[in-house]
CSV table of C-alpha atoms and ligand atoms in Angstrom, one decimal:
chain,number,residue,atom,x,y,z
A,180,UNK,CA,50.7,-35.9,76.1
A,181,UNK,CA,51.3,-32.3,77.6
A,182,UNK,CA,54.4,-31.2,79.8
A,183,UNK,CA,52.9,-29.4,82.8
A,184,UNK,CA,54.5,-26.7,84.6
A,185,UNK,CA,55.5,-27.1,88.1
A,186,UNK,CA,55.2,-24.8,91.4
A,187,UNK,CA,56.8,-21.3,89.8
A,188,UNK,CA,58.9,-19.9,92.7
A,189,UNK,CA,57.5,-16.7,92.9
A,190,UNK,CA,53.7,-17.4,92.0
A,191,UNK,CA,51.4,-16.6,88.9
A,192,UNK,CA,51.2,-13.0,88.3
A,193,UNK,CA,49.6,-10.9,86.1
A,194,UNK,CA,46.4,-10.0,84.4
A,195,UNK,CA,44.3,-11.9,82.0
A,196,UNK,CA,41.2,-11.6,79.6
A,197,UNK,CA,39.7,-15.2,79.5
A,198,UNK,CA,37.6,-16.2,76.0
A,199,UNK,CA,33.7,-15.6,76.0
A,200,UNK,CA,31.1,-17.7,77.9
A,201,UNK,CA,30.8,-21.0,76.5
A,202,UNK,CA,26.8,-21.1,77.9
A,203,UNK,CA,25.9,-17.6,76.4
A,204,UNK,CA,27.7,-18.4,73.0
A,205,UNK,CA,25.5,-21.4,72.7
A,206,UNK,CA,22.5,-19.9,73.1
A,207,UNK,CA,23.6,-16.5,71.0
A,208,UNK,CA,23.7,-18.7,68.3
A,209,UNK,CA,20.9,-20.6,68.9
A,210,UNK,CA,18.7,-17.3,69.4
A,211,UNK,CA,20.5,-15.5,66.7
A,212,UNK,CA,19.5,-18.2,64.2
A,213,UNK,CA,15.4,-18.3,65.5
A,214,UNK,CA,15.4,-14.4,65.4
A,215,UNK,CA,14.7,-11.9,62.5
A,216,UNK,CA,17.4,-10.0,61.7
A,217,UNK,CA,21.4,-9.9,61.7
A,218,UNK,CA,22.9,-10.9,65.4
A,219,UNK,CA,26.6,-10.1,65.5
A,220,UNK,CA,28.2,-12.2,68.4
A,221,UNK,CA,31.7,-10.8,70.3
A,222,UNK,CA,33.5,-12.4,72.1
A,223,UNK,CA,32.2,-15.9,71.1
A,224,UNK,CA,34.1,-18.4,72.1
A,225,UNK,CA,35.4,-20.5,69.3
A,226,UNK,CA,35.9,-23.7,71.5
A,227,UNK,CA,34.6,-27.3,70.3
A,228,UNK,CA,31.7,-27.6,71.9
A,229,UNK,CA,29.9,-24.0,70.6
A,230,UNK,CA,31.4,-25.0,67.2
A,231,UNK,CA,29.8,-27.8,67.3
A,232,UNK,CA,26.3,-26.0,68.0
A,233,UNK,CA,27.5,-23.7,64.9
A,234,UNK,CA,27.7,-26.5,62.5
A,235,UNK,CA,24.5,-27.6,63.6
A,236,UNK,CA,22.7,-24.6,62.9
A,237,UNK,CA,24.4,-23.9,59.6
A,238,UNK,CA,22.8,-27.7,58.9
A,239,UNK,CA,19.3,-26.1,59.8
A,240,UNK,CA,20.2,-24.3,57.1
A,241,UNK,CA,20.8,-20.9,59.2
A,242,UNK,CA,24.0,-18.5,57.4
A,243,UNK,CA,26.0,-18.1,59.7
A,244,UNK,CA,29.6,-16.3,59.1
A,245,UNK,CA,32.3,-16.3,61.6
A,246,UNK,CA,36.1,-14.2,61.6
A,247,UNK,CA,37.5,-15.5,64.6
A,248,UNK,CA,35.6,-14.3,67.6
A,249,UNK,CA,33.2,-12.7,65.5
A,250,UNK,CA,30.1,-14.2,64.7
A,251,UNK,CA,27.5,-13.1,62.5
A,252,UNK,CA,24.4,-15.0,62.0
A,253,UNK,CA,21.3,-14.1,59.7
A,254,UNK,CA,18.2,-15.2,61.4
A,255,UNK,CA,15.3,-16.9,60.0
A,256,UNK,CA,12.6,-16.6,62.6
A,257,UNK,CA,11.0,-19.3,64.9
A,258,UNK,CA,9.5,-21.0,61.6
A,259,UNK,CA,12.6,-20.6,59.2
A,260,UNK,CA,14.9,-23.5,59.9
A,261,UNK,CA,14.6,-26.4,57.5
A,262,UNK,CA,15.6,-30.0,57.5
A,263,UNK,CA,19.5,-31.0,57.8
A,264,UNK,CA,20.7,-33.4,54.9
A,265,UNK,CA,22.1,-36.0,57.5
A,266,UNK,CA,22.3,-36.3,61.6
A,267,UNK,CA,23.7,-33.2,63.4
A,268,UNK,CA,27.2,-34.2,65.2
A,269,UNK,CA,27.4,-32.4,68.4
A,270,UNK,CA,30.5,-34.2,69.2
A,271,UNK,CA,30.9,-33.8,73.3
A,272,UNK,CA,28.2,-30.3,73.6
A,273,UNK,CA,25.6,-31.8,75.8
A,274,UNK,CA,24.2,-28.2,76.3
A,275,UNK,CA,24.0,-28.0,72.4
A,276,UNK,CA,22.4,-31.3,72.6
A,277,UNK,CA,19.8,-30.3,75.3
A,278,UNK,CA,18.8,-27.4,73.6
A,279,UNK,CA,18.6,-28.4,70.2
A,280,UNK,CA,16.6,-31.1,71.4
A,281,UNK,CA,13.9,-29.0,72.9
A,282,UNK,CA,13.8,-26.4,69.8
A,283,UNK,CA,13.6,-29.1,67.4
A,284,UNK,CA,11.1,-31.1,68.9
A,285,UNK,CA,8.5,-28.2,67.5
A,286,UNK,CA,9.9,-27.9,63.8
A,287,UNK,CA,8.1,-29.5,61.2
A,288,UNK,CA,10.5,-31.9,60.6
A,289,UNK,CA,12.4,-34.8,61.8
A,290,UNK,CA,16.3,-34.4,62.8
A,291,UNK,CA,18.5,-37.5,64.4
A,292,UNK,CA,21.4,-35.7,66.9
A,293,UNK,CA,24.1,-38.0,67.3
A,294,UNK,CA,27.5,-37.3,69.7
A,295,UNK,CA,30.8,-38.8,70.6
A,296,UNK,CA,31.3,-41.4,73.0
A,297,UNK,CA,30.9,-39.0,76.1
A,298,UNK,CA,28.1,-37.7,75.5
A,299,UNK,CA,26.5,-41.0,73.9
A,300,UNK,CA,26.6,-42.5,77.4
A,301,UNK,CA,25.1,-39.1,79.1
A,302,UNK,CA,21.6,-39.3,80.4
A,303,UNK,CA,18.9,-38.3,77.4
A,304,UNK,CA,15.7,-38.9,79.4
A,305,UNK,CA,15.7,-36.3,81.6
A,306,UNK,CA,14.8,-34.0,78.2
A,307,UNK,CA,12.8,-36.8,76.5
A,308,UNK,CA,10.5,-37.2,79.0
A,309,UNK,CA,9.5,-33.1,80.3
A,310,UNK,CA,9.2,-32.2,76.5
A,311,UNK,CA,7.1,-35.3,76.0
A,312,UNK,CA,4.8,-33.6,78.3
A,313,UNK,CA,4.5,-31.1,76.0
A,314,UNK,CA,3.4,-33.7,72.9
A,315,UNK,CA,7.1,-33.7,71.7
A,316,UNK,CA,8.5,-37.0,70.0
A,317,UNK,CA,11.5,-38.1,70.9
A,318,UNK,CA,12.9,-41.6,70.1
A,319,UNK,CA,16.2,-42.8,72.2
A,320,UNK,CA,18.3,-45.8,72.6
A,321,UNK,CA,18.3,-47.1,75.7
A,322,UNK,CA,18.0,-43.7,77.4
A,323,UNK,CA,21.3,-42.3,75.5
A,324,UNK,CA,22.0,-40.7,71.8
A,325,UNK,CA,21.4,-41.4,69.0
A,326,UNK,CA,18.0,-39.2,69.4
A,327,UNK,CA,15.8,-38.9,66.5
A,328,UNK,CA,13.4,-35.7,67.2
A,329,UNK,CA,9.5,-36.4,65.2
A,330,UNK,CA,9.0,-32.5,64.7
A,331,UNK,CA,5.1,-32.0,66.2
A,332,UNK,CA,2.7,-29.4,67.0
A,333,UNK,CA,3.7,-28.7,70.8
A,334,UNK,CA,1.5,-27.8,73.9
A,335,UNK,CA,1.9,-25.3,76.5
A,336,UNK,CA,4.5,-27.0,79.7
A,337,UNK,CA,3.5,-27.0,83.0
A,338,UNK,CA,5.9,-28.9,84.4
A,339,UNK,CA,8.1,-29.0,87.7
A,340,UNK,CA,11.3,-29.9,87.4
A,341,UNK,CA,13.0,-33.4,89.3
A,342,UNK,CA,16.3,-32.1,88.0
A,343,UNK,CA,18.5,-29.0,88.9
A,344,UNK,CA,19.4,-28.8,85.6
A,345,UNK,CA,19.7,-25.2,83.1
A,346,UNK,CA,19.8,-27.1,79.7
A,347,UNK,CA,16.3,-29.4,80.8
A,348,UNK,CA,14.9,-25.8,81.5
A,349,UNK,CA,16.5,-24.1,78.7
A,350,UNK,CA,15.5,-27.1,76.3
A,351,UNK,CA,11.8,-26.5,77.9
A,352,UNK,CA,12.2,-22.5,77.2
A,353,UNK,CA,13.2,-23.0,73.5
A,354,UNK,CA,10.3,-25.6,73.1
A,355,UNK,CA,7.9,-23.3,74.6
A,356,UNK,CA,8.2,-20.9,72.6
A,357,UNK,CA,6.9,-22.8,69.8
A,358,UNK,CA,3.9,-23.8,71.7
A,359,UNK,CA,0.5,-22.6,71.6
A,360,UNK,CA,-0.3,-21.0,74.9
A,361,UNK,CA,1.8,-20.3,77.7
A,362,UNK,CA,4.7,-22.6,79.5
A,363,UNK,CA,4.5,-22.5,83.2
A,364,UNK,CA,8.2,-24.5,84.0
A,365,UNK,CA,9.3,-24.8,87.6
A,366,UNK,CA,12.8,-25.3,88.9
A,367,UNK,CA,14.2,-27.9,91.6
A,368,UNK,CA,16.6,-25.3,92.4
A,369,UNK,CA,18.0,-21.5,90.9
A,370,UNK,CA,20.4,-22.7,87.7
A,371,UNK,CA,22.0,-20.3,85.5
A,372,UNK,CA,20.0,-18.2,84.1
A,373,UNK,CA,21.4,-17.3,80.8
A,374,UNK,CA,18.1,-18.0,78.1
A,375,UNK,CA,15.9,-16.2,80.1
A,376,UNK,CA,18.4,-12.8,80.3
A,377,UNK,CA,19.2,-13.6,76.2
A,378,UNK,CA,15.4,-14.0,75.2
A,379,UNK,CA,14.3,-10.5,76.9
A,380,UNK,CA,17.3,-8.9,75.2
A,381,UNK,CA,15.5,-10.8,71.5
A,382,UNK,CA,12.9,-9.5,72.3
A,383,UNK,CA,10.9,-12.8,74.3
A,384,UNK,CA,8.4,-12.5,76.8
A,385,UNK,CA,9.9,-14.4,79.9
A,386,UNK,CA,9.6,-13.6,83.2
A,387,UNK,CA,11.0,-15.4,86.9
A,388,UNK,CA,9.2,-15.0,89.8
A,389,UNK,CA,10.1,-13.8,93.0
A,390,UNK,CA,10.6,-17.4,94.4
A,391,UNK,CA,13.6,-17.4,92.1
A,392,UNK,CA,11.9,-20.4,90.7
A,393,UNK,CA,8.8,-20.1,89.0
A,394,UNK,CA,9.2,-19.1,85.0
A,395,UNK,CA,6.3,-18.1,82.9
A,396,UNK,CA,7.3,-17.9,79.0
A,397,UNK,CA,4.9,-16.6,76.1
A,398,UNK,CA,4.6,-18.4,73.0
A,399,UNK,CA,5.5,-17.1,69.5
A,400,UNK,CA,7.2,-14.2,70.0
A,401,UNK,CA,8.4,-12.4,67.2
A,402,UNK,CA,12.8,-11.9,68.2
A,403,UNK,CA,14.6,-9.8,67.2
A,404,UNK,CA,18.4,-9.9,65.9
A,405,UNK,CA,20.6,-8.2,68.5
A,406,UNK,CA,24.3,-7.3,69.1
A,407,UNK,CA,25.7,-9.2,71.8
A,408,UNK,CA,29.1,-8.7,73.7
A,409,UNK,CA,29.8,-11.8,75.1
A,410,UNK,CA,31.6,-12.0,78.4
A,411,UNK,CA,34.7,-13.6,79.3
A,412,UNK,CA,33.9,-17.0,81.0
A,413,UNK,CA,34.3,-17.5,84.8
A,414,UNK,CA,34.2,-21.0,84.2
A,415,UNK,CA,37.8,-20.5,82.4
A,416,UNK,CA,38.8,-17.8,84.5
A,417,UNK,CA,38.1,-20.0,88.0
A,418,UNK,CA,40.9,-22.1,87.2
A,419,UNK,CA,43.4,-19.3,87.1
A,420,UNK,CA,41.2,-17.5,90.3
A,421,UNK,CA,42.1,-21.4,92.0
A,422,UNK,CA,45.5,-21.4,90.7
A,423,UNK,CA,46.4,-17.5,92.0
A,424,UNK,CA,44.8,-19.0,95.3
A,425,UNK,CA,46.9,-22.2,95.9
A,426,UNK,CA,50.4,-21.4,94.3
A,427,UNK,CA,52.1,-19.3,97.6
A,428,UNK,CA,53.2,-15.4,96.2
A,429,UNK,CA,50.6,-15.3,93.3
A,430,UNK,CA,48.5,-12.6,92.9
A,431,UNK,CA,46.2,-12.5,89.5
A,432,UNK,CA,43.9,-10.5,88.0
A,433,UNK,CA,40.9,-11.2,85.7
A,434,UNK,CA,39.7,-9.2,83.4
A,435,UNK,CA,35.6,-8.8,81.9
A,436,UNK,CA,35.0,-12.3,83.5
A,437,UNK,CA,30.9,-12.7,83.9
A,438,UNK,CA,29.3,-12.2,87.2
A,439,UNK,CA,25.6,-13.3,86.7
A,440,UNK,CA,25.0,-14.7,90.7
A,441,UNK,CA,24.0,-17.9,89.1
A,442,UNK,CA,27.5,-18.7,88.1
A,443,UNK,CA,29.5,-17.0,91.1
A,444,UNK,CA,29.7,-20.2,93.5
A,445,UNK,CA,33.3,-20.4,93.2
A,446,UNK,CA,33.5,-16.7,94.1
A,447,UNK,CA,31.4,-17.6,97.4
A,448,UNK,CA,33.4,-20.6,97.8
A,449,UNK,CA,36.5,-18.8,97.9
A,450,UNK,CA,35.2,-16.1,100.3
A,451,UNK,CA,33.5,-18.6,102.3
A,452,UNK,CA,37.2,-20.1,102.8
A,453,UNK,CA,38.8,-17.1,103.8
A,454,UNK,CA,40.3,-16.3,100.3
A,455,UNK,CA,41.9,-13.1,99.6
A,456,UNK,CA,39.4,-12.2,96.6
A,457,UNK,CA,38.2,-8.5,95.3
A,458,UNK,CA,35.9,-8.8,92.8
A,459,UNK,CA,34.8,-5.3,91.1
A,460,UNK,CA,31.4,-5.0,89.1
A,461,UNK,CA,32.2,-2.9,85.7
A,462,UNK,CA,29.1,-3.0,83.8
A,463,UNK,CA,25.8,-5.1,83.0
A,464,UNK,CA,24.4,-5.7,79.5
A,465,UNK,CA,21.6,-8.2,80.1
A,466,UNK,CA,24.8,-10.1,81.8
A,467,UNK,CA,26.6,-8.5,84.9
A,468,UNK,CA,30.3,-8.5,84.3
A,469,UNK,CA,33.7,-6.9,85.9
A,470,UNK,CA,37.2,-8.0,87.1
A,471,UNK,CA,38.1,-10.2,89.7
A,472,UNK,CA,41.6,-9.8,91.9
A,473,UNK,CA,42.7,-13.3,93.8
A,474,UNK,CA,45.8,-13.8,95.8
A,475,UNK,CA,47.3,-16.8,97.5
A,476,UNK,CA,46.2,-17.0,101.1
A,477,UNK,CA,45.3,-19.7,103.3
A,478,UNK,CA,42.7,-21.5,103.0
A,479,UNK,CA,40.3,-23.0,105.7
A,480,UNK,CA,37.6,-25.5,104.9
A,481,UNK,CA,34.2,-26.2,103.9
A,482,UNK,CA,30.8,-27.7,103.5
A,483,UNK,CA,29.1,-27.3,100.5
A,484,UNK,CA,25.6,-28.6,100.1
A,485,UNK,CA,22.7,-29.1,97.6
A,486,UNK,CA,21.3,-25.9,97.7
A,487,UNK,CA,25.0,-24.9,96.9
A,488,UNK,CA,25.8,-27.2,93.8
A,489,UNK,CA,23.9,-24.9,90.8
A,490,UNK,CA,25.7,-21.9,91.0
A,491,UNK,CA,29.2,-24.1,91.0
A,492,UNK,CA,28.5,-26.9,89.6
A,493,UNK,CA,31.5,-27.0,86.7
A,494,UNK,CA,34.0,-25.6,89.3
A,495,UNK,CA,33.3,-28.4,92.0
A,496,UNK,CA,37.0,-30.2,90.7
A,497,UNK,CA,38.5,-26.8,91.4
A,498,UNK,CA,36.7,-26.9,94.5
A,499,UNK,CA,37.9,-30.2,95.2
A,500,UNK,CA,41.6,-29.0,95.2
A,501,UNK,CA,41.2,-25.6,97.3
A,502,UNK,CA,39.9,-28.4,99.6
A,503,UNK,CA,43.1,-30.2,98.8
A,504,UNK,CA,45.1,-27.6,100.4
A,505,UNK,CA,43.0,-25.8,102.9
A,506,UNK,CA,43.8,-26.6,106.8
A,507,UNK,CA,41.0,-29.1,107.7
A,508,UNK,CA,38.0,-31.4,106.7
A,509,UNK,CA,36.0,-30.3,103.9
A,510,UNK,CA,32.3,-32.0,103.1
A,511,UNK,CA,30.3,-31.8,99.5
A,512,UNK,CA,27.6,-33.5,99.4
A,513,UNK,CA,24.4,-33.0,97.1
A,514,UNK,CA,26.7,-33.2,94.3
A,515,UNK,CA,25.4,-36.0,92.5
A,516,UNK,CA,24.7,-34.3,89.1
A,517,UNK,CA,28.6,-34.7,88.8
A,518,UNK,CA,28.4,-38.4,87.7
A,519,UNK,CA,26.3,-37.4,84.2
A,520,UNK,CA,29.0,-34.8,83.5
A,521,UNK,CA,31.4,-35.7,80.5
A,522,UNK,CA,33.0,-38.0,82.9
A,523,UNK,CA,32.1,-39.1,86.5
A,524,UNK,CA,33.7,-36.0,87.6
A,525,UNK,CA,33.3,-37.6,91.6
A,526,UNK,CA,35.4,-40.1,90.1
A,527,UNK,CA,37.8,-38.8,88.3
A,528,UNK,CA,38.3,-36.1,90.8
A,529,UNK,CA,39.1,-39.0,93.4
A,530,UNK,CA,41.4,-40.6,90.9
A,531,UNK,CA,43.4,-37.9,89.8
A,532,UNK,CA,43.8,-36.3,93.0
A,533,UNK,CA,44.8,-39.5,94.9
A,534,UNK,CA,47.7,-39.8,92.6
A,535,UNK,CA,48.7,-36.7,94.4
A,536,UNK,CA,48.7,-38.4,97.7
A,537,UNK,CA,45.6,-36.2,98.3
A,538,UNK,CA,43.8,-37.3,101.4
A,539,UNK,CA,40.0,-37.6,99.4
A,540,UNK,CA,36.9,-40.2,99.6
A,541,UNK,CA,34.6,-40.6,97.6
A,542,UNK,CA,30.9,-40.3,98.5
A,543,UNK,CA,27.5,-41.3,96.2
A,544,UNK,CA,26.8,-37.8,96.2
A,545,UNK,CA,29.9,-35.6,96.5
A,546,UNK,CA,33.4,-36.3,98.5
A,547,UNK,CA,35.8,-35.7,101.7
A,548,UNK,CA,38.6,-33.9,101.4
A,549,UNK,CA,41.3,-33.6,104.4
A,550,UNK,CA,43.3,-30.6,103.2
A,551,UNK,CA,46.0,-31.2,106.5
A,552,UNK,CA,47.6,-34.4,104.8
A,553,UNK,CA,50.4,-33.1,102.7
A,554,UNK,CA,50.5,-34.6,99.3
A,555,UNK,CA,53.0,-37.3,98.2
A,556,UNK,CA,53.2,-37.7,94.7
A,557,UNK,CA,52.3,-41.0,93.4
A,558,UNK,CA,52.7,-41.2,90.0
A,559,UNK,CA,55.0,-38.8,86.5
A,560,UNK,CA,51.5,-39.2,84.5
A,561,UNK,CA,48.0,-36.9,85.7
A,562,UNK,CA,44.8,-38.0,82.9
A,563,UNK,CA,42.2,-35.7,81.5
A,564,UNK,CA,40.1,-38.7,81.0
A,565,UNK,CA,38.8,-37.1,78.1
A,566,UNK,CA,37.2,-34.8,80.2
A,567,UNK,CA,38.2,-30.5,79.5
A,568,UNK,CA,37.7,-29.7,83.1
A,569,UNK,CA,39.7,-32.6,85.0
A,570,UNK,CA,42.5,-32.2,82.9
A,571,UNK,CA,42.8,-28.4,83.3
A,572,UNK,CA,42.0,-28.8,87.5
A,573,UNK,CA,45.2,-30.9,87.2
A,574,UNK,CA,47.2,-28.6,85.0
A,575,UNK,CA,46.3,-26.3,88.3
A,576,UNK,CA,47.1,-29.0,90.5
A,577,UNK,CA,50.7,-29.5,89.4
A,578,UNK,CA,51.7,-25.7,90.0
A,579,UNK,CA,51.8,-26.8,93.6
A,580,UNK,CA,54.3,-29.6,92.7
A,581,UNK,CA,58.2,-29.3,93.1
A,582,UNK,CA,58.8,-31.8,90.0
A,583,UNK,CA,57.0,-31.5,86.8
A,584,UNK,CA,54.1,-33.9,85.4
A,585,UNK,CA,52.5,-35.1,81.9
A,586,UNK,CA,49.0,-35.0,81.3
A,587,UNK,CA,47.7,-37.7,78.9
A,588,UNK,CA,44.6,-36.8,76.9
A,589,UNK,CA,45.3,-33.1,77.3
A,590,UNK,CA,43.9,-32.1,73.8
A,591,UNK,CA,40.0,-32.8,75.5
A,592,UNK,CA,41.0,-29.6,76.7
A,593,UNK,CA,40.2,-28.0,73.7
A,594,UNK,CA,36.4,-28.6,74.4
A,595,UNK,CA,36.0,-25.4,76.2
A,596,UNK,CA,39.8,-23.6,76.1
A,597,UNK,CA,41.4,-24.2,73.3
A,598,UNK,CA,43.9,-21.7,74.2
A,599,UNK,CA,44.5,-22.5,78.1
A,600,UNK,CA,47.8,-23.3,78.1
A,601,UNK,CA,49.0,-19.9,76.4
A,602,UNK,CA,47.0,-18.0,78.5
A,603,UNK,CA,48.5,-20.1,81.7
A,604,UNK,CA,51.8,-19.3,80.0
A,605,UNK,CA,51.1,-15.5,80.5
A,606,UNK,CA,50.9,-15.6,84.7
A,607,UNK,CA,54.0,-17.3,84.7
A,608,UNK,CA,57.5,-16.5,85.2
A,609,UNK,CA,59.1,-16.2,81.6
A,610,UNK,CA,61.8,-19.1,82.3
A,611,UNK,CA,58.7,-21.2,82.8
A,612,UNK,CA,58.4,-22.4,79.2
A,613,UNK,CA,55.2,-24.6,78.8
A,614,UNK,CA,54.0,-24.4,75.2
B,124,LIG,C1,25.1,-25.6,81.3
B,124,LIG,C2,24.4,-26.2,82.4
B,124,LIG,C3,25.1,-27.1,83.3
B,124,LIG,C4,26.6,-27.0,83.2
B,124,LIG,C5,27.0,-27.1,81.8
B,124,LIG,C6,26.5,-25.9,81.0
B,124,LIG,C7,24.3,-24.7,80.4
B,124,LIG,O1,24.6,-28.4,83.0
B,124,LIG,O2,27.1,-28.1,83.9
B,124,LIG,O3,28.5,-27.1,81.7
B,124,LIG,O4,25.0,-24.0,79.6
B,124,LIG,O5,23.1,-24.7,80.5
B,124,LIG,P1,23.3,-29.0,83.6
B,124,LIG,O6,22.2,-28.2,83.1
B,124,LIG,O7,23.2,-30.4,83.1
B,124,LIG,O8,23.5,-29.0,85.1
């Protein structure tokens, strides 16, 4: 149970550097481990879920060493992991579990990946079945984890994707790569592109074409250990950027938050609503990054549809609540991936936010949100339901509240931001005392 802060009478203020990028840190360590060669990770965000994908690869038997944010990992090539000893817990990582599935499925070996109840009960198919195209074995149950991967000889993909989906492709990327002629993979729709940036910077052969869509990735390459500065994550940063646009006087700044355009949805959300955001481009390494600058505004509404959903599809609860407060009738549809998330997110998003006396309905693919109705509290007690992002979008929610809420399950938070709180803490007024 967590005390959360209520509306601070002067706004959030302040600047902040948000943790690394829990997708890139993933797959640092993942292509660190499959490289030759030291990798040195900064920046790496020591969260649940990418520890999780670090256990697993020290169980490949992969040295890894890590000093906080510091990770160093000795690679062993594409043909240098060996069996683990017993089943790989990824805990609640379903990217870990994606992607691991699809580099697994081409080692010589069997490994069983196994996960907490979350991600037991998330959709397993949608990998078994592309990489089974490929020659892959892959047992489930019922759909779900346990999986137990047959290690086999793999074939080229030429597959088109029926998912929007950046851990199917990346799982099809990593399995490629251990194929014997080249992967042809086509996407649904653009999804963040993070493997293809960090296999070019290895060393891989990978290229998109123009149709944003198309990806062509050579076999066996031969990567190359690399130093890689992780940046901070906008993912984490978006629910300060939502918070600094809500709470009335805040103005906040972001520091060194990642700006590759398939993650900036919330950014073009926000604009889109008539946000006040300034958003200023510092460098690109591989990844474009730079500082954001969002103050409190108000807000009109919006229709987001499928076309819209990849490029913010883990902010759509932060979306939901800029919705909660703008001044009219805002639409998302196409949304439907949200219902595998590591809740129902539609769902939970409708549940939480109701118990604001937030005018929302739910919808099979997405929800309507009238932003004029003001909210009525319902309720002392918000719920993370076990799920990182709906318990830190009501953390968010509650700074627009004139009486203070719990949040029960807050420690899922830990997932993806172990340290949110504190860094909330810092945009506040010091008589707000949170922690
Ligand atoms: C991720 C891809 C997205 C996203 C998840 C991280 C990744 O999932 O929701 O938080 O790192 O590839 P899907 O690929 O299932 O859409």
């Amino acid at each position: 149970m967590k005390k959360l802060s209520s509306q601070p009478a002067n706004g959030l203020h302040g600047t902040l550097t948000v943790p690394g990028d829990k997708s890139i840190s993933h797959r640092g360590l993942i292509l660190g481990a499959i490289s030759q060669g030291t990798t040195t990770l900064t920046n790496f965000l020591p969260a649940d879920d990418c520890l999780s994908t670090l256990g697993a690869m020290r169980a490949l038997g992969v040295q890894i060493n890590r000093e906080s944010t510091t990770v160093q990992i000795t690679g062993r090539g594409i043909h240098g992991l060996t069996a683990p000893k017993q089943a790989l817990d990824m805990g609640n990582a379903g990217t870990a579990t994606r992607l691991l599935a699809g580099l697994l499925a081409g080692q010589p070996f069997d490994s069983t990946l196994v996960g907490d109840d979350s991600l037991s009960q998330r959709p397993m198919e949608r990998v078994r079945q592309p990489l089974a195209t490929m020659g892959a074995k892959l047992a489930l149950v019922n759909g779900h984890l346990p999986m137990t991967i047959h290690g086999q000889h793999l074939h080229a993909a030429n597959y088109q994707m029926t998912v929007a989906s950046a851990q199917v492709k990346s799982a099809l990327i990593l399995a490629a790569l251990q194929a014997d002629q080249p992967s042809t993979i086509i996407e649904k729709l653009p999804t963040r592109d993070h493997t293809e940036r960090l296999l070019q910077a290895f060393g891989g052969e990978i290229a998109t074409a123009a149709d944003g869509k198309t990806i062509t990735v050579q076999p066996q390459p031969n990567l190359r250990g690399q130093n890689v500065t992780v940046p901070g994550d906008l993912s984490s940063a978006a629910f300060f950027l939502t918070a600094a646009s809500i709470v009335p006087g805040s103005r906040v700044r972001l520091h060194n938050v990642g700006l590759n355009p398939t993650r900036t949805g919330l950014l073009t959300v926000l604009q889109r609503m008539g946000g006040d955001v300034t958003i200023t481009p510092t460098a690109s390494t591989g990844e474009p990054f730079g500082d954001v600058t969002v103050a409190a505004t108000e807000l009109q509404p919006l229709d987001l549809t499928a076309a819209d959903i990849p490029a913010v599809i883990d902010e759509l609860p932060l979306v939901a609540l800029l919705a909660a407060t703008a001044n009219g009738v805002s639409r998302i549809s196409g949304a439907g991936e949200l219902r595998v998330k590591e809740t129902d997110r539609i769902a939970t998003i409708v549940t939480e936010l109701r118990k604001l006396g937030v005018a929302i309905e739910e919808r099979p693919d997405g929800f309507v949100i009238d932003g004029r109705r003001a909210w009525q509290v319902q309720t002392s007690q918000l719920d993370s339901h076990g799920d990182h992002r709906i318990g830190m979008m009501m953390a968010i929610a509650a700074l627009r509240l004139k009486t203070p809420l719990t949040l029960a399950n807050a420690a899922a938070i830990s997932i993806s931001y172990p340290n949110f709180f504190h860094d909330l803490q810092q945009l506040l007024p010091s008589t707000e005392v949170l922690v």
